[in-house]
mmCIF file of C-alpha atoms in Angstrom:
data_model
loop_
_atom_site.group_PDB
_atom_site.id
_atom_site.type_symbol
_atom_site.label_atom_id
_atom_site.label_comp_id
_atom_site.label_asym_id
_atom_site.label_seq_id
_atom_site.Cartn_x
_atom_site.Cartn_y
_atom_site.Cartn_z
ATOM 1 C CA UNK A 44 45.830 77.285 -60.448
ATOM 2 C CA UNK A 45 46.284 76.889 -64.098
ATOM 3 C CA UNK A 46 46.058 73.406 -65.740
ATOM 4 C CA UNK A 47 49.280 71.741 -66.621
ATOM 5 C CA UNK A 48 50.129 71.856 -70.328
ATOM 6 C CA UNK A 49 52.156 68.670 -70.387
ATOM 7 C CA UNK A 50 53.077 65.511 -68.161
ATOM 8 C CA UNK A 51 56.033 67.233 -66.798
ATOM 9 C CA UNK A 52 54.078 70.147 -65.354
ATOM 10 C CA UNK A 53 51.517 67.752 -64.216
ATOM 11 C CA UNK A 54 54.047 65.918 -62.040
ATOM 12 C CA UNK A 55 55.850 69.216 -61.074
ATOM 13 C CA UNK A 56 52.608 70.588 -59.765
ATOM 14 C CA UNK A 57 51.595 67.363 -57.869
ATOM 15 C CA UNK A 58 53.097 68.341 -54.490
ATOM 16 C CA UNK A 59 51.028 71.513 -54.381
ATOM 17 C CA UNK A 60 47.817 69.450 -54.942
ATOM 18 C CA UNK A 61 48.414 67.166 -52.027
ATOM 19 C CA UNK A 62 45.890 67.431 -49.206
ATOM 20 C CA UNK A 63 48.553 67.368 -46.493
ATOM 21 C CA UNK A 64 46.201 66.719 -43.427
ATOM 22 C CA UNK A 65 44.722 63.746 -45.140
ATOM 23 C CA UNK A 66 48.164 62.380 -46.145
ATOM 24 C CA UNK A 67 49.709 62.883 -42.696
ATOM 25 C CA UNK A 68 49.829 59.126 -41.842
ATOM 26 C CA UNK A 69 50.374 57.783 -45.444
ATOM 27 C CA UNK A 70 53.633 56.534 -46.755
ATOM 28 C CA UNK A 71 53.898 55.137 -50.194
ATOM 29 C CA UNK A 72 55.961 55.042 -53.469
ATOM 30 C CA UNK A 73 54.364 55.080 -56.883
ATOM 31 C CA UNK A 74 56.210 54.663 -60.255
ATOM 32 C CA UNK A 75 54.665 56.083 -63.354
ATOM 33 C CA UNK A 76 55.845 54.731 -66.805
ATOM 34 C CA UNK A 77 54.160 56.978 -69.400
ATOM 35 C CA UNK A 78 54.849 56.021 -73.061
ATOM 36 C CA UNK A 79 54.462 58.031 -76.215
ATOM 37 C CA UNK A 80 55.107 61.601 -77.040
ATOM 38 C CA UNK A 81 55.499 63.805 -73.844
ATOM 39 C CA UNK A 82 55.968 60.606 -71.966
ATOM 40 C CA UNK A 83 58.517 59.821 -69.234
ATOM 41 C CA UNK A 84 59.104 57.924 -65.927
ATOM 42 C CA UNK A 85 58.306 59.530 -62.588
ATOM 43 C CA UNK A 86 58.505 58.354 -58.947
ATOM 44 C CA UNK A 87 55.908 60.025 -56.686
ATOM 45 C CA UNK A 88 56.778 59.490 -52.956
ATOM 46 C CA UNK A 89 54.368 60.225 -50.075
ATOM 47 C CA UNK A 90 55.854 60.532 -46.765
ATOM 48 C CA UNK A 91 54.497 61.950 -43.471
ATOM 49 C CA UNK A 92 52.172 64.460 -45.142
ATOM 50 C CA UNK A 93 54.539 65.630 -47.919
ATOM 51 C CA UNK A 94 54.925 64.529 -51.617
ATOM 52 C CA UNK A 95 58.122 64.560 -53.616
ATOM 53 C CA UNK A 96 58.388 63.775 -57.291
ATOM 54 C CA UNK A 97 61.510 62.428 -58.982
ATOM 55 C CA UNK A 98 62.238 61.896 -62.619
ATOM 56 C CA UNK A 99 62.822 58.289 -63.256
ATOM 57 C CA UNK A 100 61.840 55.269 -61.328
ATOM 58 C CA UNK A 101 63.487 55.589 -57.958
ATOM 59 C CA UNK A 102 63.394 53.061 -55.070
ATOM 60 C CA UNK A 103 60.823 50.204 -54.690
ATOM 61 C CA UNK A 104 57.249 51.139 -55.723
ATOM 62 C CA UNK A 105 54.062 49.926 -53.689
ATOM 63 C CA UNK A 106 52.171 50.561 -57.100
ATOM 64 C CA UNK A 107 53.291 50.835 -60.527
ATOM 65 C CA UNK A 108 51.153 52.611 -63.164
ATOM 66 C CA UNK A 109 51.751 52.452 -66.893
ATOM 67 C CA UNK A 110 49.776 54.311 -69.676
ATOM 68 C CA UNK A 111 50.417 56.548 -72.643
ATOM 69 C CA UNK A 112 51.133 60.038 -71.572
ATOM 70 C CA UNK A 113 48.089 61.185 -73.594
ATOM 71 C CA UNK A 114 45.595 58.781 -71.712
ATOM 72 C CA UNK A 115 47.068 59.684 -68.380
ATOM 73 C CA UNK A 116 46.638 63.438 -69.018
ATOM 74 C CA UNK A 117 42.950 62.842 -70.061
ATOM 75 C CA UNK A 118 42.444 61.104 -66.777
ATOM 76 C CA UNK A 119 43.975 63.845 -64.804
ATOM 77 C CA UNK A 120 41.976 66.449 -66.778
ATOM 78 C CA UNK A 121 38.802 64.716 -66.273
ATOM 79 C CA UNK A 122 38.404 63.914 -70.047
ATOM 80 C CA UNK A 123 38.613 60.093 -69.490
ATOM 81 C CA UNK A 124 37.124 58.265 -66.495
ATOM 82 C CA UNK A 125 39.842 56.292 -64.498
ATOM 83 C CA UNK A 126 37.456 53.360 -64.200
ATOM 84 C CA UNK A 127 36.883 53.255 -67.922
ATOM 85 C CA UNK A 128 40.567 53.714 -68.742
ATOM 86 C CA UNK A 129 41.252 50.669 -66.411
ATOM 87 C CA UNK A 130 38.660 48.500 -67.802
ATOM 88 C CA UNK A 131 39.674 49.243 -71.323
ATOM 89 C CA UNK A 132 43.322 48.523 -70.519
ATOM 90 C CA UNK A 133 44.404 52.195 -71.328
ATOM 91 C CA UNK A 134 45.993 52.300 -67.831
ATOM 92 C CA UNK A 135 47.560 49.479 -65.929
ATOM 93 C CA UNK A 136 47.767 49.654 -62.191
ATOM 94 C CA UNK A 137 49.812 46.967 -60.150
ATOM 95 C CA UNK A 138 48.103 47.707 -56.670
ATOM 96 C CA UNK A 139 44.476 49.057 -57.293
ATOM 97 C CA UNK A 140 43.723 49.568 -53.564
ATOM 98 C CA UNK A 141 46.976 51.666 -53.010
ATOM 99 C CA UNK A 142 46.141 53.726 -56.182
ATOM 100 C CA UNK A 143 42.535 54.408 -54.858
ATOM 101 C CA UNK A 144 43.960 55.764 -51.734
ATOM 102 C CA UNK A 145 46.595 57.716 -53.671
ATOM 103 C CA UNK A 146 43.715 59.398 -55.906
ATOM 104 C CA UNK A 147 41.899 60.663 -53.005
ATOM 105 C CA UNK A 148 44.973 62.527 -51.476
ATOM 106 C CA UNK A 149 45.222 65.071 -54.262
ATOM 107 C CA UNK A 150 42.847 67.782 -55.216
ATOM 108 C CA UNK A 151 41.376 67.467 -58.881
ATOM 109 C CA UNK A 152 42.560 69.441 -61.673
ATOM 110 C CA UNK A 153 39.281 69.941 -63.590
#
């Protein structure tokens, strides 16, 4: 699997990275609001072991995430540790426990 070149590729590839067996009993909705160049708004929905991604903020989120597209990409690619990004205010997460669960359900890119 090649690394995504931009945020859109990152989100488009997310369903393929889902660990379906571990996500079987998980249901959640996440809103990602990414600013700056290459940014955008995405909704990631986990339901019965599957993952769907929509452009825009769809439905009611259990967790909202905001960051610059560049910082989010660095986190996903392993260039920036999520804990450091959170503590430095580079990423804002409305429901940290929900996000911690979410992160464990996907294979890492890097």
